[in-house]
Short mmCIF file of C-alpha atoms and ligand atoms in Angstrom, two decimals:
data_model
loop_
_atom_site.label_atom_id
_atom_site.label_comp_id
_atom_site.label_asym_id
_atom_site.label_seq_id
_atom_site.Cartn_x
_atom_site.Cartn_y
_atom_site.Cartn_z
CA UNK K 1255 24.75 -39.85 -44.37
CA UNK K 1256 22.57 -40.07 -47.61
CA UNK K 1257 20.84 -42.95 -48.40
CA UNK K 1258 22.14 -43.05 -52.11
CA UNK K 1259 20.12 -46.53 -53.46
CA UNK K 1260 17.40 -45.44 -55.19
CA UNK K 1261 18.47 -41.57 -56.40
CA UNK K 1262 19.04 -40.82 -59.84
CA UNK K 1263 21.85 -39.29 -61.09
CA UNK K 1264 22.71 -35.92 -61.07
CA UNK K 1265 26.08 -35.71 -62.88
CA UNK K 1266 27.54 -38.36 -64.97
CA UNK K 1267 30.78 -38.31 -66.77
CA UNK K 1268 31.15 -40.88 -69.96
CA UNK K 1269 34.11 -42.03 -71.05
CA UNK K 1270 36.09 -38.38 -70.16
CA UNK K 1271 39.45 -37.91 -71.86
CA UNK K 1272 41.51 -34.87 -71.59
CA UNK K 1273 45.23 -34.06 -72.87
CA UNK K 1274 46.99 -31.12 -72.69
CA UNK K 1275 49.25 -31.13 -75.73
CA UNK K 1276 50.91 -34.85 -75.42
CA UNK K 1277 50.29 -35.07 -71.40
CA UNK K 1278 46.95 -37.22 -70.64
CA UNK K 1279 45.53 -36.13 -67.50
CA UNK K 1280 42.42 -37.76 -67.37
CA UNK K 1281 41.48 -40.91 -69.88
CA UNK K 1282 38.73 -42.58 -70.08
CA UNK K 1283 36.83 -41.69 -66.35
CA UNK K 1284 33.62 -42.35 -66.33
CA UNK K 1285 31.54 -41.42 -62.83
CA UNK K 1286 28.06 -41.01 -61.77
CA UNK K 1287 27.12 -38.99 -58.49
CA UNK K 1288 23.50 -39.43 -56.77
CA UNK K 1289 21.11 -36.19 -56.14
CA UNK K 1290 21.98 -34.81 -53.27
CA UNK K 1291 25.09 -36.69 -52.46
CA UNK K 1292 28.48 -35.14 -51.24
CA UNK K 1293 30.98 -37.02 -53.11
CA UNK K 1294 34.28 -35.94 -52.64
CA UNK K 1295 37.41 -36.12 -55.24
CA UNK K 1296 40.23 -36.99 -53.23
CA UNK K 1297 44.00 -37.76 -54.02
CA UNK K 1298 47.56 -36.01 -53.86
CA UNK K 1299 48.94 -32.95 -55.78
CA UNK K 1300 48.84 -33.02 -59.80
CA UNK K 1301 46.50 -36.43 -59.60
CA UNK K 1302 43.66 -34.43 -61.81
CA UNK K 1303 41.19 -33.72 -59.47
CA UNK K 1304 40.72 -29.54 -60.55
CA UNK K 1305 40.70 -30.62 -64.18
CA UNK K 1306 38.14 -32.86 -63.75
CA UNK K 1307 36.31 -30.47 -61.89
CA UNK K 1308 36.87 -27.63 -64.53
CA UNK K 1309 35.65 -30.10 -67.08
CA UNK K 1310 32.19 -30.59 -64.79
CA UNK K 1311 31.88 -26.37 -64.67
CA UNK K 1312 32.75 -26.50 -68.02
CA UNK K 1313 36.15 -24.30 -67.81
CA UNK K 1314 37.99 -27.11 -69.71
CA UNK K 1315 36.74 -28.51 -73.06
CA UNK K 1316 37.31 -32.23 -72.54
CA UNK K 1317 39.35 -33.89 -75.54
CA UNK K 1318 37.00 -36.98 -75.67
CA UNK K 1319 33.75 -38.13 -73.80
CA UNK K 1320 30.36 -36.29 -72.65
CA UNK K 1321 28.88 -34.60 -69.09
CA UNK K 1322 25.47 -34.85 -68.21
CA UNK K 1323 24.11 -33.10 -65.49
CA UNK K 1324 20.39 -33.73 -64.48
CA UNK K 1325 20.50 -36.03 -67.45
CA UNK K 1326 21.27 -33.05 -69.67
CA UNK K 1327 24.13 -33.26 -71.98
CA UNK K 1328 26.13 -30.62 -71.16
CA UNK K 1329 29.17 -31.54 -72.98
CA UNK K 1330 29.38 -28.17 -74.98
CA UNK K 1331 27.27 -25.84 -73.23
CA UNK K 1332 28.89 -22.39 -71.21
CA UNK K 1333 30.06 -22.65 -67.72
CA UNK K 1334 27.01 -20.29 -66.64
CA UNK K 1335 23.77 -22.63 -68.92
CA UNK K 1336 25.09 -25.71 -66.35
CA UNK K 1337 23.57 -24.87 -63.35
CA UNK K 1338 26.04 -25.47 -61.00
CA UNK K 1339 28.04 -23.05 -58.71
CA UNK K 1340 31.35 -23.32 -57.87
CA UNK K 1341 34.04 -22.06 -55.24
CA UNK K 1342 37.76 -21.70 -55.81
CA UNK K 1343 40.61 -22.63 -53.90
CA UNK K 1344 41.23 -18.82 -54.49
CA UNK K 1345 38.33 -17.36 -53.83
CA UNK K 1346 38.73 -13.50 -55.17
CA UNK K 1347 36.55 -11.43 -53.75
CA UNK K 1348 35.85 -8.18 -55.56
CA UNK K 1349 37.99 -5.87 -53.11
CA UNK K 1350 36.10 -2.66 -53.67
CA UNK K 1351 32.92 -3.91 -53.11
CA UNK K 1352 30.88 -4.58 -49.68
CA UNK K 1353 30.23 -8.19 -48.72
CA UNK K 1354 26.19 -7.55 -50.02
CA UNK K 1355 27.56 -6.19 -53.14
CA UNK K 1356 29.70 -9.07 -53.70
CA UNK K 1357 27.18 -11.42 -53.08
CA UNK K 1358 24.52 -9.50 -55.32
CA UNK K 1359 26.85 -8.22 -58.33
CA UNK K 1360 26.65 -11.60 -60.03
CA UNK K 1361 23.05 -11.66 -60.23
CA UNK K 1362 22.62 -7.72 -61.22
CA UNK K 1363 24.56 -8.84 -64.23
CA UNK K 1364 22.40 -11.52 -65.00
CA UNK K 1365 19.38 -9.40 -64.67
CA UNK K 1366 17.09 -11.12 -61.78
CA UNK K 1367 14.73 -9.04 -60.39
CA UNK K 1368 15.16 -6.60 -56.56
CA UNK K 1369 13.58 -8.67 -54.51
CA UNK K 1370 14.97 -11.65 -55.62
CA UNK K 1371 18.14 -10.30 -55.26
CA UNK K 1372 17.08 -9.39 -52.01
CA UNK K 1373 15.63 -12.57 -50.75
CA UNK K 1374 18.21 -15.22 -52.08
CA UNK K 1375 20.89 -12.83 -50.23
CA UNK K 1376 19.32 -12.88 -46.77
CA UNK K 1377 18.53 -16.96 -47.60
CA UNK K 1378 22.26 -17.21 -47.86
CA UNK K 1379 23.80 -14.93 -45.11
CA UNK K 1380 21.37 -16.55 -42.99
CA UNK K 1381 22.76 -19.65 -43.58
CA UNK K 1382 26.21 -19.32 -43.67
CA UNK K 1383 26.11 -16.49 -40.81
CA UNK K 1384 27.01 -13.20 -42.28
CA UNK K 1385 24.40 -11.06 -41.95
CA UNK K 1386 26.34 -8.71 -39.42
CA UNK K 1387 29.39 -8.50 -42.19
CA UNK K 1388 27.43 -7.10 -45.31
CA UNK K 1389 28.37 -3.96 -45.06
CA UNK K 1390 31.92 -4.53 -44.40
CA UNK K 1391 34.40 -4.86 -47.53
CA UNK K 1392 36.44 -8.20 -47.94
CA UNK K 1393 39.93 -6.58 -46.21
CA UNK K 1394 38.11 -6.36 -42.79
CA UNK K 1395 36.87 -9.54 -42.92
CA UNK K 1396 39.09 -12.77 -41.47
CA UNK K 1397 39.67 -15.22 -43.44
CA UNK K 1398 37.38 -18.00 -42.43
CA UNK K 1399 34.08 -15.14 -43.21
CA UNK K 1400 35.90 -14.07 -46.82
CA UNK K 1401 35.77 -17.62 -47.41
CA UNK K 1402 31.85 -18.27 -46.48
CA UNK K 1403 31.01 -14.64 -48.52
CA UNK K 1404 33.05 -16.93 -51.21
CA UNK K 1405 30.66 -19.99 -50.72
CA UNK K 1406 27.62 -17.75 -50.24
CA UNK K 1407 28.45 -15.84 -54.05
CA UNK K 1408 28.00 -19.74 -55.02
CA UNK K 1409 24.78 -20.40 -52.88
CA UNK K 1410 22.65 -16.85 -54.26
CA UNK K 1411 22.99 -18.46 -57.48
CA UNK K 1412 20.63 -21.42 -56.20
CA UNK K 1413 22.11 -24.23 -58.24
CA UNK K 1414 21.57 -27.76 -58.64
CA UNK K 1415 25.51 -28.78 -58.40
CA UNK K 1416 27.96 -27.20 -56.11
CA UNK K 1417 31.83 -27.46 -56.85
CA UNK K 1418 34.06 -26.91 -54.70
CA UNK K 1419 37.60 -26.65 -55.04
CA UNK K 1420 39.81 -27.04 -52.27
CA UNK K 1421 37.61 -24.25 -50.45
CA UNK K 1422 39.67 -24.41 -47.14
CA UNK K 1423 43.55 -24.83 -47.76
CA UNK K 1424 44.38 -21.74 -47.77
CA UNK K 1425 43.15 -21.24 -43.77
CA UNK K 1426 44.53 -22.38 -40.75
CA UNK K 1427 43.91 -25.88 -39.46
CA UNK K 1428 41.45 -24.60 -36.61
CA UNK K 1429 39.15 -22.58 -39.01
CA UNK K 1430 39.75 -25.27 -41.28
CA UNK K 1431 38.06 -27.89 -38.78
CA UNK K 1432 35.10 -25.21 -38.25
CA UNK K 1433 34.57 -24.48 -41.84
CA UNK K 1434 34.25 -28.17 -42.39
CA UNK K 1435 31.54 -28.68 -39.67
CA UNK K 1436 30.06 -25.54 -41.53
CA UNK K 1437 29.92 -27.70 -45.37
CA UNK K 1438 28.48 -30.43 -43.33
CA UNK K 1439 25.42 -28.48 -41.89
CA UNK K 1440 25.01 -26.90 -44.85
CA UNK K 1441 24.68 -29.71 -46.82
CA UNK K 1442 22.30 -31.23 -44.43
CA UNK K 1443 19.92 -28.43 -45.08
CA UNK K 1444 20.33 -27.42 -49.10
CA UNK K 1445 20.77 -31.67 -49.73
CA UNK K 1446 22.16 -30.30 -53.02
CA UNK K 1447 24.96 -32.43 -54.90
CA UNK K 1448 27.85 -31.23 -53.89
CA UNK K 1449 31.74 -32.06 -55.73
CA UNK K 1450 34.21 -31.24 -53.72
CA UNK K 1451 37.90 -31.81 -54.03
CA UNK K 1452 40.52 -31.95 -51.69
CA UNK K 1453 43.85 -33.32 -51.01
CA UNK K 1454 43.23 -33.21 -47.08
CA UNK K 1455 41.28 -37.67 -45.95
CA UNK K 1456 40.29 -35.82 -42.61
CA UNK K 1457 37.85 -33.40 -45.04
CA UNK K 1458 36.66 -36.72 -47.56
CA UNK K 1459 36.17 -39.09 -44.41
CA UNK K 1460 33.96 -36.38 -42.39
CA UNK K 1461 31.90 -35.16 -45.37
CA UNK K 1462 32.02 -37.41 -48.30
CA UNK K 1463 28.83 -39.90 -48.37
CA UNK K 1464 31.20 -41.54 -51.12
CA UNK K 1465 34.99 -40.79 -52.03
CA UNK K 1466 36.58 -40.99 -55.11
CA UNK K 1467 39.97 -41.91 -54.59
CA UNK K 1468 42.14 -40.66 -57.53
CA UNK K 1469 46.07 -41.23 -58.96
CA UNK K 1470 47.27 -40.32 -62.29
CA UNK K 1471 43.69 -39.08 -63.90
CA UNK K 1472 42.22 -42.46 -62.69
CA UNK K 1473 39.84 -43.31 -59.55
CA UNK K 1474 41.06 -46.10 -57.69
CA UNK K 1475 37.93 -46.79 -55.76
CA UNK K 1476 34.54 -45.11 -55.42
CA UNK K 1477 33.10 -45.97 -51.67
CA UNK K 1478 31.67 -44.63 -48.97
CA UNK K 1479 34.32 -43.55 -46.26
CA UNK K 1480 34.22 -46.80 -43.40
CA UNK K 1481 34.16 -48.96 -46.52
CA UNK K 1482 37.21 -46.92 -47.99
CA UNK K 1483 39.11 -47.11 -44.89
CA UNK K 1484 38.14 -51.00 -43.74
CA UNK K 1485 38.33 -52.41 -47.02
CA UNK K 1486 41.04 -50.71 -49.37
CA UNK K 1487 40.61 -52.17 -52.98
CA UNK K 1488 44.55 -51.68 -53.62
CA UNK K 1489 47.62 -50.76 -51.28
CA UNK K 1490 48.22 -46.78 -52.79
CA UNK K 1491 44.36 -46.38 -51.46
CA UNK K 1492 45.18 -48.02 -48.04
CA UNK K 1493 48.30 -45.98 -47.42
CA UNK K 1494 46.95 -43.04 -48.51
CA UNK K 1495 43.79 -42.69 -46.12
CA UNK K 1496 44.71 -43.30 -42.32
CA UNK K 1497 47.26 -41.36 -40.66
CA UNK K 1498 49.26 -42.90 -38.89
CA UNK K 1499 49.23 -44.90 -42.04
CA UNK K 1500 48.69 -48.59 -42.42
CA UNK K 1501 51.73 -50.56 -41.60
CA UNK K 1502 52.74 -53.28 -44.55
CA UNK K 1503 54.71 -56.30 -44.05
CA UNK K 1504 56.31 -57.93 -47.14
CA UNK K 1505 55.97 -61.81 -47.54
CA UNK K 1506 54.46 -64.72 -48.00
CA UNK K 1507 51.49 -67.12 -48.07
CA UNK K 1508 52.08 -70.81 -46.25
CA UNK K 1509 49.89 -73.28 -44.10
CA UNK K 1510 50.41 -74.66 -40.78
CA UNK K 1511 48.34 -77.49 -39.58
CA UNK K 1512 46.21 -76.92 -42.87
CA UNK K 1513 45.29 -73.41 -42.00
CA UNK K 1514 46.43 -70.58 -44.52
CA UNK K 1515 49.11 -68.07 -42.28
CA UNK K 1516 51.19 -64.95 -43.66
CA UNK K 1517 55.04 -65.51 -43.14
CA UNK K 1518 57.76 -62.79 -42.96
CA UNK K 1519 61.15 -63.60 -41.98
CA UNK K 1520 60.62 -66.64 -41.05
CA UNK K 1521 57.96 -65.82 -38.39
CA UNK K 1522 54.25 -66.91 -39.17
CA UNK K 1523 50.90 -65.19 -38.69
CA UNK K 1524 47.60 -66.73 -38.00
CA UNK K 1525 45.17 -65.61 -40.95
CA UNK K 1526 42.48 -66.90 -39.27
CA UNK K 1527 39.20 -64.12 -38.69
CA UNK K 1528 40.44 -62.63 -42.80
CA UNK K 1529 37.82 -62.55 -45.35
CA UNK K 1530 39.75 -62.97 -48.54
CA UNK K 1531 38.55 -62.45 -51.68
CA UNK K 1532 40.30 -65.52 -53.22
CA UNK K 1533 42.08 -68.31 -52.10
CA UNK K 1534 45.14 -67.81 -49.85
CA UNK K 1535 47.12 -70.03 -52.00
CA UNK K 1536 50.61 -70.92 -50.00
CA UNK K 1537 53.68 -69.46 -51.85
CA UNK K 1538 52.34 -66.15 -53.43
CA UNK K 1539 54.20 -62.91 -52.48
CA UNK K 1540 51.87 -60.91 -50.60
CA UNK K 1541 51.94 -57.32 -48.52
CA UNK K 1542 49.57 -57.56 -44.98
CA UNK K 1543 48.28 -54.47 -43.89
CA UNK K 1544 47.10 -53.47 -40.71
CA UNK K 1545 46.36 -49.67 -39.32
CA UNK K 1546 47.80 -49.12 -35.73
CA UNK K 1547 44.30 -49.14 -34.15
CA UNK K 1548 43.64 -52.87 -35.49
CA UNK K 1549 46.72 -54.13 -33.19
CA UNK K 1550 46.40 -54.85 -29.52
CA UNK K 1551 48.79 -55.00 -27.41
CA UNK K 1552 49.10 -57.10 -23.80
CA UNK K 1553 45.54 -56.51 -21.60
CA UNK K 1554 43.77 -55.61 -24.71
CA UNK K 1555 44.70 -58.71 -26.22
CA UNK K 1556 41.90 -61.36 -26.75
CA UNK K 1557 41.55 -64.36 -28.68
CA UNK K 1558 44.30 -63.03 -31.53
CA UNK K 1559 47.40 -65.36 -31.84
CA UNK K 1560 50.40 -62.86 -29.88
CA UNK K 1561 54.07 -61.73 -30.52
CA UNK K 1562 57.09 -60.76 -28.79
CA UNK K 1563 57.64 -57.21 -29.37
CA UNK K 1564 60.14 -54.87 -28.54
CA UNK K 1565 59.34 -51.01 -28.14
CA UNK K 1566 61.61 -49.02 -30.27
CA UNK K 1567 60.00 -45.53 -30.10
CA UNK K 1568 57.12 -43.94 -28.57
CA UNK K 1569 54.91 -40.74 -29.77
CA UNK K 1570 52.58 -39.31 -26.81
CA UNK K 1571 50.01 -37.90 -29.55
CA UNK K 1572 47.44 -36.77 -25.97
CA UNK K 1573 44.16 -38.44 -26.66
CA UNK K 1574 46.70 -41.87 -28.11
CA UNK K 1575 50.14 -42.77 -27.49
CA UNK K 1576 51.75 -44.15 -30.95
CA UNK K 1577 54.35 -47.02 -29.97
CA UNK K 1578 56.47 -48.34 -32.12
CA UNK K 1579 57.39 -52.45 -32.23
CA UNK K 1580 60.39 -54.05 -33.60
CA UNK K 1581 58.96 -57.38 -34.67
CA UNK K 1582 60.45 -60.35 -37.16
CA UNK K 1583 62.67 -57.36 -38.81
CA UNK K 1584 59.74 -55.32 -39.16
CA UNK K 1585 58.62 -51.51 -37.72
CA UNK K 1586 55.48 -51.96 -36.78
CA UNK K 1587 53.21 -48.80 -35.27
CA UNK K 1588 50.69 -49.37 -32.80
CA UNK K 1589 48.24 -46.92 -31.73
CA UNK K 1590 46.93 -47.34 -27.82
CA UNK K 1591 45.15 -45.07 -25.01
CA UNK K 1592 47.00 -41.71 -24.45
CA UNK K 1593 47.43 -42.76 -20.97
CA UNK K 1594 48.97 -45.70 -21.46
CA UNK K 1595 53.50 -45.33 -21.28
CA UNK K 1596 55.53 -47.97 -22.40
CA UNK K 1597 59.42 -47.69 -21.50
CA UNK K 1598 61.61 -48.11 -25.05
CA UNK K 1599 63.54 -50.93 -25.06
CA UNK K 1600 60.41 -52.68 -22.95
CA UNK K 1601 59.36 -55.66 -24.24
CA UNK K 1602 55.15 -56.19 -25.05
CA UNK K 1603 52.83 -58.95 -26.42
CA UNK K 1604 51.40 -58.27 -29.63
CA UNK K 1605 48.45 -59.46 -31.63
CA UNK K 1606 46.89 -58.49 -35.25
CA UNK K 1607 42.94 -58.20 -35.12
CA UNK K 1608 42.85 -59.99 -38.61
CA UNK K 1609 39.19 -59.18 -39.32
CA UNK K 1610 40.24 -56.10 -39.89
CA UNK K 1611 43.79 -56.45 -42.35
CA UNK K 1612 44.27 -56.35 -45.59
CA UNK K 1613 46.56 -58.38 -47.90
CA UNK K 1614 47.62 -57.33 -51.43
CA UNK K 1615 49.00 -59.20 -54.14
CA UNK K 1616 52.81 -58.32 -53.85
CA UNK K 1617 52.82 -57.62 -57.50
CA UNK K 1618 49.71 -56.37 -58.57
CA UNK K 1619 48.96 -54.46 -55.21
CA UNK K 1620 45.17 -55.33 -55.18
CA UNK K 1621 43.66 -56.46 -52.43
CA UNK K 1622 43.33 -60.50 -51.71
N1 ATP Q 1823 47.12 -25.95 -68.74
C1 ATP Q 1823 47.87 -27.03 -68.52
N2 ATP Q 1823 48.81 -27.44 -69.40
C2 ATP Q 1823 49.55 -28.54 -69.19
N3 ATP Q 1823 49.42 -29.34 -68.12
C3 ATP Q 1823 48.51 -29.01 -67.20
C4 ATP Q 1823 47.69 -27.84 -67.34
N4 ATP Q 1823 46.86 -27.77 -66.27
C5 ATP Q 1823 47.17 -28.84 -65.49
N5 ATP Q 1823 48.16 -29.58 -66.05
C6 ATP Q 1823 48.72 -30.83 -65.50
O1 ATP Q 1823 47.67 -31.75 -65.30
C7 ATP Q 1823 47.87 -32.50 -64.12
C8 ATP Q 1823 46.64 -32.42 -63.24
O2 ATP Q 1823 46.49 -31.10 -62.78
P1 ATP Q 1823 45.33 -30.69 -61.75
O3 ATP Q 1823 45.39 -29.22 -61.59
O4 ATP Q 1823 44.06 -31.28 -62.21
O5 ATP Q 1823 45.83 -31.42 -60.44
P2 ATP Q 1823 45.17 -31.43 -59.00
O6 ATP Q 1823 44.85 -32.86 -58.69
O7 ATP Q 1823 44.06 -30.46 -58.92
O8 ATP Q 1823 46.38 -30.99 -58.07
P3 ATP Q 1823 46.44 -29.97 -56.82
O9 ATP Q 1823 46.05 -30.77 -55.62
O10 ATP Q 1823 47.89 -29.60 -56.78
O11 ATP Q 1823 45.55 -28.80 -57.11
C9 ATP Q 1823 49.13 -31.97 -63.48
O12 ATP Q 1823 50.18 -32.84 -63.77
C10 ATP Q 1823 49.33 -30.63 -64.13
O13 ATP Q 1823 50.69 -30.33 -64.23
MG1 MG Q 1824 43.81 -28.61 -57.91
#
């Protein structure tokens, strides 16, 4: 994790509007992103996240608003005066060419010296582990090492800003996972700024120090990943990180005994251990969520207020079983040790761990 207080800003993006034609992608985003911090663009297909990118490597001309990078305005300057680097969801490698060649070409053509050449190569195979492949030519490599020679094409170029796009969706999960531990370590020893967008919360919550959560060309929250995840600022950003996802129950503030409880069908839920925002006024329509880790179920139960529950389903997932309740009309999943079997149709005790819910306004879906 980087400590971000303190850093100045390496990119900053004022007041960014782009259109194509009559379709408005992005409007009005502004963002800043610390030296040296991994900040990850994350949200689902179409949301905006390479165009914003593009705009940062300067492939798209924004319609309105400025970049700065290293307090440079960079608004109007060429993709190659930005100093940043970036790596494609298709990476092409140039087919003909040996790995060294690949890596070099680019820096021929801007004219750096031999040695140079030379020394920011080995730099980079050394880090990303290809030495032994230089020789080789991109069709017998696998595709995990065509996709470092990808990211080490970006790395000779010794940059300020790396961007990456979606650098691992087109390998299988398992490379995927060791690519990703890759990023990390190389992060940890360049501590360059690094953008880097995916659709894929595993990737944001294991490298991001902060994620920005997008939808429709606008960032729903900017936080660091436990804070994203424990504290969702609206309910699209708590369903979409957490898988299993969240469960949400539709109803309603009361009190009982002058304590504020949530109400669904007609059966009522201590609120007691929530740290609201605002004032749990009785009557408003909310939406309580809870992620299936935050609900315990018979001997794990403490001091939480408990249900009757009936199982309904269960999902043996190895490491966790996934159970699902039937409770007050609701389907409610609950996520418990792998070893632990529950018969369906078996009835449990259920409790919420309330500390760690969320409640949204049922209209305005922001968090209480
Ligand atoms: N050249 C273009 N002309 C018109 N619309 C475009 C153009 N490029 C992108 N769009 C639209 O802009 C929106 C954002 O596209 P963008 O490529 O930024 O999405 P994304 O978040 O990167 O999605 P994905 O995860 O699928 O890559 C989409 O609705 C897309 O259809
Ligand atoms: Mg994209």
């Amino acid at each position: 994790m980087t400590d971000l207080s303190n850093l100045s800003n390496s990119v900053s993006i004022r007041d960014l509007s782009l259109s194509f034609g009559a379709v408005t992608v992005l409007e009005n985003l502004n963002l800043d992103i610390k030296d040296g911090e991994f900040l990850v663009l994350l949200g689902s297909s179409g949301c905006g996240k390479s165009t914003l990118l593009n705009c940062i490597a300067g492939l798209l001309e924004p319609t309105e608003g400025q970049i700065f990078i290293k307090d440079r305005n960079v608004t109007w300057e060429e993709p190659k005066d930005r100093g940043i680097g970036m790596v494609f969801q298709s990476y092409a490698l140039y087919p003909q060419m040996t790995v060294e060649k690949n890596l070099s070409f680019g820096l021929q053509v801007a004219g750096l010296p031999k040695d140079e050449i030379a020394k920011r190569i080995a730099r980079a195979s050394n880090i990303l582990q290809i030495e032994p492949l230089l020789k080789r030519k991109p069709a017998a490599l696998s595709g995990g090492q065509r996709q470092r020679v990808a990211i080490g094409r970006a790395l000779v170029r010794d940059v300020d800003v790396f961007l990456f796009d979606e650098p691992l969706s087109n390998l299988d999960a398992k490379l995927r996972s060791e690519l990703r531990v890759e990023i990390k370590r190389l992060h940890q020893s360049l501590k360059n700024t690094m953008i880097y967008v995916t659709h894929d919360q595993i990737e944001a919550l294991t490298l991001a120090d902060r994620i920005a959560i997008m939808k429709s060309g606008v960032i729903q929250q900017l936080d660091d990943p436990i804070t994203i995840y424990n504290r969702p600022r609206n309910k699209f950003v708590a369903g979409f990180i957490g898988s299993p996802s969240m469960n949400f129950l539709t109803g309603e503030l009361a009190e009982e005994g002058g304590r504020p409880v949530f109400r669904t069908n007609g059966v009522s839920f201590s609120l007691d251990g929530y740290e609201a925002s605002e004032a749990l006024s009785p009557g408003r329509k909310v939406v309580l969520g809870v992620r299936p880790e935050h609900i315990k179920v018979d001997g794990d139960l403490g001091s939480e207020e408990a249900h009757d529950a009936i199982v309904d389903i269960e999902e043996p997932m190895g490491a966790d079983n996934l159970i699902w309740l039937k409770l007050a009309g609701h389907t409610i999943s609950v996520r418990i040790g792998g070893a632990r079997r529950y018969a369906v149709g078996s009835k449990v005790r259920l409790g919420f761990d309330m500390t760690m819910a969320s409640l949204f306004d049922a209209q305005t879906e922001e968090r209480i």
